[in-house]
mmCIF file of C-alpha atoms in Angstrom:
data_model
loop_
_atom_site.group_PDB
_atom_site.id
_atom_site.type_symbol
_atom_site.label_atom_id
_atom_site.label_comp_id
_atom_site.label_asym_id
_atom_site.label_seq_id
_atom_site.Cartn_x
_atom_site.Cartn_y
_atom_site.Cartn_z
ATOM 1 C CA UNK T 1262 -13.919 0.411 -27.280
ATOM 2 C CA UNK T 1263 -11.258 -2.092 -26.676
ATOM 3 C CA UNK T 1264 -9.439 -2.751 -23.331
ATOM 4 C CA UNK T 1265 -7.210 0.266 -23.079
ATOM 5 C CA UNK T 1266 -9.110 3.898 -23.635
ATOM 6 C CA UNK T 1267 -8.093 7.179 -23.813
ATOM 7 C CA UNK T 1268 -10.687 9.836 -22.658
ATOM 8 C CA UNK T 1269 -11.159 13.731 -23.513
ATOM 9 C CA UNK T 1270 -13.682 14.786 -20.835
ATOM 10 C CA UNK T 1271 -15.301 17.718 -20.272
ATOM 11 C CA UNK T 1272 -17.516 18.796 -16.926
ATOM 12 C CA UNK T 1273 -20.398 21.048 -18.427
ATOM 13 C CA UNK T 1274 -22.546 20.784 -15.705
ATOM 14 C CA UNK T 1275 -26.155 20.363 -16.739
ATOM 15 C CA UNK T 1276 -27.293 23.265 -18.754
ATOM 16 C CA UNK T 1277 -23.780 22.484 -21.357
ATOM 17 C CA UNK T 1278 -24.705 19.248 -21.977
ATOM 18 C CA UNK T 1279 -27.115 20.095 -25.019
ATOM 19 C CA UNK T 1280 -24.687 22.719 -25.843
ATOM 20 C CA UNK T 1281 -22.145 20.818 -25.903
ATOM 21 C CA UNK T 1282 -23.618 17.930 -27.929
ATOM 22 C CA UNK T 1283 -24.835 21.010 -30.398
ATOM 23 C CA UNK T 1284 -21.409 22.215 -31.213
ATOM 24 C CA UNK T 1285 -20.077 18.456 -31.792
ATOM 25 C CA UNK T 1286 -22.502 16.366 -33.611
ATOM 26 C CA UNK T 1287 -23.450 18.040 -36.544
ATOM 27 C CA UNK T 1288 -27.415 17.186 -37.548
ATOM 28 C CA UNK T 1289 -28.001 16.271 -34.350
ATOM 29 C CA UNK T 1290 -32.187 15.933 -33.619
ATOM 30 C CA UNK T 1291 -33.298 19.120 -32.278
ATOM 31 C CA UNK T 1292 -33.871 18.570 -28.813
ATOM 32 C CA UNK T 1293 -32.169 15.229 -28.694
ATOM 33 C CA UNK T 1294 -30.164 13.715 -25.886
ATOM 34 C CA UNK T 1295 -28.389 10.682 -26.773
ATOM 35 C CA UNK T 1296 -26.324 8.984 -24.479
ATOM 36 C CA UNK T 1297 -23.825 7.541 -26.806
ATOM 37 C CA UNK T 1298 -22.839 8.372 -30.932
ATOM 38 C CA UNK T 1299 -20.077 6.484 -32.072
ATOM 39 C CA UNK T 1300 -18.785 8.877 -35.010
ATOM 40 C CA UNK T 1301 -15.677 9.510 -36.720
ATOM 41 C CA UNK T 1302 -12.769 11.790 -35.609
ATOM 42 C CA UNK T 1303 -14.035 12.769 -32.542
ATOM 43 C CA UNK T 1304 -10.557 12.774 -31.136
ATOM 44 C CA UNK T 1305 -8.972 11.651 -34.201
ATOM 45 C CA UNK T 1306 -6.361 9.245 -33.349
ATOM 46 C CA UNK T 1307 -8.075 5.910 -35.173
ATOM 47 C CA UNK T 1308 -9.734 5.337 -38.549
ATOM 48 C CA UNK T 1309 -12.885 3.789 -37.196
ATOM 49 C CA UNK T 1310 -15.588 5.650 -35.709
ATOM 50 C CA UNK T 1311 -14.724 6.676 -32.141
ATOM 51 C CA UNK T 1312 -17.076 7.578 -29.343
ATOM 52 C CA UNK T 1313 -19.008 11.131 -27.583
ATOM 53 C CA UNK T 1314 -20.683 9.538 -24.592
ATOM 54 C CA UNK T 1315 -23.165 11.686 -21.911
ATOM 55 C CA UNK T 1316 -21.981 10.880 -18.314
ATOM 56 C CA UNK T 1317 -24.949 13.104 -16.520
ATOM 57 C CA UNK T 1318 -23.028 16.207 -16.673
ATOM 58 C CA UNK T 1319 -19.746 15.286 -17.876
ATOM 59 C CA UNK T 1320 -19.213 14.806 -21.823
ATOM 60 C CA UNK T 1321 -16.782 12.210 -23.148
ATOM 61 C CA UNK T 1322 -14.793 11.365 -26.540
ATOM 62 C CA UNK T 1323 -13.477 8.217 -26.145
ATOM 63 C CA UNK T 1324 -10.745 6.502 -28.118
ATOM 64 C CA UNK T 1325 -8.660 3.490 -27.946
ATOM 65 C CA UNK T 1326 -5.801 4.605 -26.016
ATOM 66 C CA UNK T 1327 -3.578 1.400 -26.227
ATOM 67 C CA UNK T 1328 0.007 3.561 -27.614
ATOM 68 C CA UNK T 1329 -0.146 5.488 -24.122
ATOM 69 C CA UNK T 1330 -0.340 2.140 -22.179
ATOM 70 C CA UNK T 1331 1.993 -0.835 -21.240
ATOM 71 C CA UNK T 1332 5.238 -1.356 -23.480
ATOM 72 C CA UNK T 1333 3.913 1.070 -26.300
ATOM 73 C CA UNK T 1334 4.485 3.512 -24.208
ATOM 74 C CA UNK T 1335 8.232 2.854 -25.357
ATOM 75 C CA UNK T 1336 7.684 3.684 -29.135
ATOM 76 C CA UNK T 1337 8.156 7.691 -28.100
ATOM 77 C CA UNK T 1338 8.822 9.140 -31.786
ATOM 78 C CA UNK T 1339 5.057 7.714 -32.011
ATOM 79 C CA UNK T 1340 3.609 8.456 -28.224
ATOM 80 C CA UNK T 1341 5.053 12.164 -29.083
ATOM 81 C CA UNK T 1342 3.110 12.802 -32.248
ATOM 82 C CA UNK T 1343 -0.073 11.063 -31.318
ATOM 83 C CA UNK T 1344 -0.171 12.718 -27.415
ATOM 84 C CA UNK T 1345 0.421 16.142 -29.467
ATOM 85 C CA UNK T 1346 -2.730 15.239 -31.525
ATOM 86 C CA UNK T 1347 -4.612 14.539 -28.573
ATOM 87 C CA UNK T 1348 -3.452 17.942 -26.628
ATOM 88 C CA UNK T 1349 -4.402 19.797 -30.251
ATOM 89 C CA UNK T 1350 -7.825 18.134 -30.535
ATOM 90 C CA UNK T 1351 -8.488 18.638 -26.391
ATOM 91 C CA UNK T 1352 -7.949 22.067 -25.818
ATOM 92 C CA UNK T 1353 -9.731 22.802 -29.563
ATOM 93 C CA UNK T 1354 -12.713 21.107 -28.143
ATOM 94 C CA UNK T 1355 -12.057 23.207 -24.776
ATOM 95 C CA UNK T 1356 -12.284 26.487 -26.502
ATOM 96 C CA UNK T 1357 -15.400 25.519 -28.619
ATOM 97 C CA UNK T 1358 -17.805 24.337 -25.609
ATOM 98 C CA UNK T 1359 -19.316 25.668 -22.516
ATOM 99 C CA UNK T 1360 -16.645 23.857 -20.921
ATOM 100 C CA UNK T 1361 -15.981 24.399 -16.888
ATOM 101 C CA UNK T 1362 -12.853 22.075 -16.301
ATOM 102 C CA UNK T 1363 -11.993 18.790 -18.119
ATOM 103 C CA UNK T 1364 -9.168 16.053 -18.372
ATOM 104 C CA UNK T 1365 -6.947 14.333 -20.908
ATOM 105 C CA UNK T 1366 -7.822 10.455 -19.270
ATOM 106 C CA UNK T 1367 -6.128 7.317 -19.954
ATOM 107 C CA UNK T 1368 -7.900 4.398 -18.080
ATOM 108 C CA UNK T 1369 -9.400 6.382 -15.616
ATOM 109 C CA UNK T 1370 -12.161 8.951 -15.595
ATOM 110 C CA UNK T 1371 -13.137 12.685 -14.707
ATOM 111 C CA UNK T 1372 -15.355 13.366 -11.424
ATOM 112 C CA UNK T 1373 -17.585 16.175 -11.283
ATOM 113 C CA UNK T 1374 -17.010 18.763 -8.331
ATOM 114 C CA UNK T 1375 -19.703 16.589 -5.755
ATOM 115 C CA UNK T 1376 -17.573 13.463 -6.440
ATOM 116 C CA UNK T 1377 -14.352 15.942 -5.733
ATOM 117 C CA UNK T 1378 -15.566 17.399 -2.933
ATOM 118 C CA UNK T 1379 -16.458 14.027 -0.773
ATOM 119 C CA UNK T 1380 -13.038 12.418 -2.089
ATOM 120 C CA UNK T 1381 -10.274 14.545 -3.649
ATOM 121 C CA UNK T 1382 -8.454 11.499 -4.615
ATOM 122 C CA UNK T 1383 -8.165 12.156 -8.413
ATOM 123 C CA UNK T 1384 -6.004 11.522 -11.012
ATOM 124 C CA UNK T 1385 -7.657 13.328 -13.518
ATOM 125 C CA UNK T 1386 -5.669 16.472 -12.477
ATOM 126 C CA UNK T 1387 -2.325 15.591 -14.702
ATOM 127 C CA UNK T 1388 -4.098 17.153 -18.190
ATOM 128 C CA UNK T 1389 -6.501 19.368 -17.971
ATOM 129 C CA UNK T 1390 -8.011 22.437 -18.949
ATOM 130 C CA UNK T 1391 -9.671 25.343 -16.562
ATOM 131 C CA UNK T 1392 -12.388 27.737 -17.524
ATOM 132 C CA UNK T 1393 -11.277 30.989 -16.396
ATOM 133 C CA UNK T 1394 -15.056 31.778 -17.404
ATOM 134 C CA UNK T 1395 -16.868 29.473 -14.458
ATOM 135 C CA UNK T 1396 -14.495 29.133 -12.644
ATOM 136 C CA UNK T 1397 -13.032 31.765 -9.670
ATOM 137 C CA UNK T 1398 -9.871 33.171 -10.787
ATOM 138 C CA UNK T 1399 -7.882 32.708 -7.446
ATOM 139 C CA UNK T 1400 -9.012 28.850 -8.092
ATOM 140 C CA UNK T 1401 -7.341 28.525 -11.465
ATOM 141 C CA UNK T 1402 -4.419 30.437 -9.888
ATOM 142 C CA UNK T 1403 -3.877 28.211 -7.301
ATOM 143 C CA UNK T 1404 -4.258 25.138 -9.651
ATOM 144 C CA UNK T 1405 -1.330 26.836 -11.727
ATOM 145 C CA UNK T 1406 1.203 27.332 -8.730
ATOM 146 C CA UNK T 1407 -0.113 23.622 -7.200
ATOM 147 C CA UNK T 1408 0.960 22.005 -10.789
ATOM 148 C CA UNK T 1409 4.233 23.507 -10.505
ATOM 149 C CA UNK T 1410 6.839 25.729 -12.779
ATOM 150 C CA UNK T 1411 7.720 22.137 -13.832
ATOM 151 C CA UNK T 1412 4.520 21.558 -15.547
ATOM 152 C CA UNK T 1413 3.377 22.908 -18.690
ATOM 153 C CA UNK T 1414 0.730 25.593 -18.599
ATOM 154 C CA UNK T 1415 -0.374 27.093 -21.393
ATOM 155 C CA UNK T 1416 -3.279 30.309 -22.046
ATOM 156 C CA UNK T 1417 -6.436 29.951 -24.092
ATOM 157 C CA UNK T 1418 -9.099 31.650 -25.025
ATOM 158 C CA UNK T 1419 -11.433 30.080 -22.715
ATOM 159 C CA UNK T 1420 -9.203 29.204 -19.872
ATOM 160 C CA UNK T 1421 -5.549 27.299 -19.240
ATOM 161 C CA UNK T 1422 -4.269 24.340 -19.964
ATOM 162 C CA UNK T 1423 -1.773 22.816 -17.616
ATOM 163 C CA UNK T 1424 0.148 19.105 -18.473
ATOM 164 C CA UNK T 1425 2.748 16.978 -16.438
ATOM 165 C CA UNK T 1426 3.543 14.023 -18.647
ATOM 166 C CA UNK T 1427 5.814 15.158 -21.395
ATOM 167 C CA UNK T 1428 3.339 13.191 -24.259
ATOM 168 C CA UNK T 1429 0.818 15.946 -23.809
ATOM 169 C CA UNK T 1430 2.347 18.794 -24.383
ATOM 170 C CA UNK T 1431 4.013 20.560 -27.178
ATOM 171 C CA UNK T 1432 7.272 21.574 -25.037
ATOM 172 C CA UNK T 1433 7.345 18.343 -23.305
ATOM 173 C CA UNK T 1434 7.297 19.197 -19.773
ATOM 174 C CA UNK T 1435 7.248 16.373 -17.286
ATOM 175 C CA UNK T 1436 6.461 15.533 -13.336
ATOM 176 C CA UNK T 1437 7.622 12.391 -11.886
ATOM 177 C CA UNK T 1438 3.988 10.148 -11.815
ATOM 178 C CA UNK T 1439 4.015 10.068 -8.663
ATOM 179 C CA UNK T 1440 4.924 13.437 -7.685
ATOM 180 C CA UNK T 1441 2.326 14.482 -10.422
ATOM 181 C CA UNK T 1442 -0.329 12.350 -8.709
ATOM 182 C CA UNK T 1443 0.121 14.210 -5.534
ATOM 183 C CA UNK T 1444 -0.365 17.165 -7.098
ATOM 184 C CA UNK T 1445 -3.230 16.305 -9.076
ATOM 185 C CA UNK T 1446 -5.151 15.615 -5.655
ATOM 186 C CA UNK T 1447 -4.009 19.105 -4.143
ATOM 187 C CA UNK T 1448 -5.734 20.584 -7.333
ATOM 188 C CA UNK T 1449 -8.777 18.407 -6.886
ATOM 189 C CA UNK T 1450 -9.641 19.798 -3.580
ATOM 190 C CA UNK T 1451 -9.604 23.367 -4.968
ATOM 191 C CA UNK T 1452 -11.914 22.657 -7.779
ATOM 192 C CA UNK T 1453 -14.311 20.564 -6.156
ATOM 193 C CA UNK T 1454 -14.699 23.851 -3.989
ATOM 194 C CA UNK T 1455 -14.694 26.455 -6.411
ATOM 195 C CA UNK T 1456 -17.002 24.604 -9.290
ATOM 196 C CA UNK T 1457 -20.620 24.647 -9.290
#
């Protein structure tokens, strides 16, 4: 990928990573583990093939992300209809995999709950999705009233997904950056506890 990326990542934890690779790749080599596939349409926002990386025991679709960075951030008819593509094809993806928590990431990645736990410093916490599955219910409760009645939060069948910039979600919600930073290390904290 180019300079600018846009991630949809997923924490599986170990035992989803074949799982996970299962329900994405179809004809993938029974038992096979690759690290990296570059295929089309994984997230679906460029014509070339795009890329479904393993991180350990985080999974990751990565795209060029350059229309949510720098001054294309200011063509919003087009940052509107491509971030509601992205929210579409994340929280499809959510629902489909043995997923525990993951992140809507541009130029800057998802930690899994031992990297949360020593630092709760993330910024992954903006767009994301819960598993109210894995996870403890007064966790993703707590995540809910930490994003805010500001944010967008949204029930699925797997879990919720909660958004703070407006280009994410359908209703376009939106925290201040900064104030949604803040809160995205709050939230952090409580799933780096509650996720195994």
């Amino acid at each position: 990928m180019d300079a600018s990326f846009l991630e949809l990542s997923f924490y599986v934890g170990t035992a989803g990573v074949l799982p996970t690779l299962e329900a994405l790749v179809t004809n993938l080599s029974p038992g096979s583990l690759p690290r990296k596939i570059r295929l089309p349409n994984m997230v679906g926002l460029i014509e070339e093939a795009e890329e479904i990386e393993v991180l350990g025991d985080i999974i990751v679709l990565r795209t060029e992300g350059e229309a949510f960075c720098g001054s294309d951030r200011t063509k919003v008819a087009r940052l509107k209809k491509l971030g509601r593509q992205v929210y579409e094809r994340f929280v499809e993806v959510a629902d489909m995999i043995p997923c525990i928590y993951g992140a809507i990431l541009v130029e800057c990645s998802l930690e899994n709950p031992g990297a949360l736990r020593r630092d709760p410093r993330s910024l992954a916490f903006c767009n994301f999705f819960l598993s109210k599955e894995s996870l403890a219910p007064v966790a993703v409760q707590q995540a809910v009233v930490l994003a805010g009645s500001d944010a967008f939060v949204e029930k699925h069948k797997r879990g919720v997904y909660i958004s703070m910039p407006a280009e994410f979600n359908p209703k376009g919600r939106h925290v201040d950056p900064l104030e949604a930073q803040e809160r995205s290390t709050k939230i952090a904290a409580i799933i780096g506890r509650a996720a195994k």
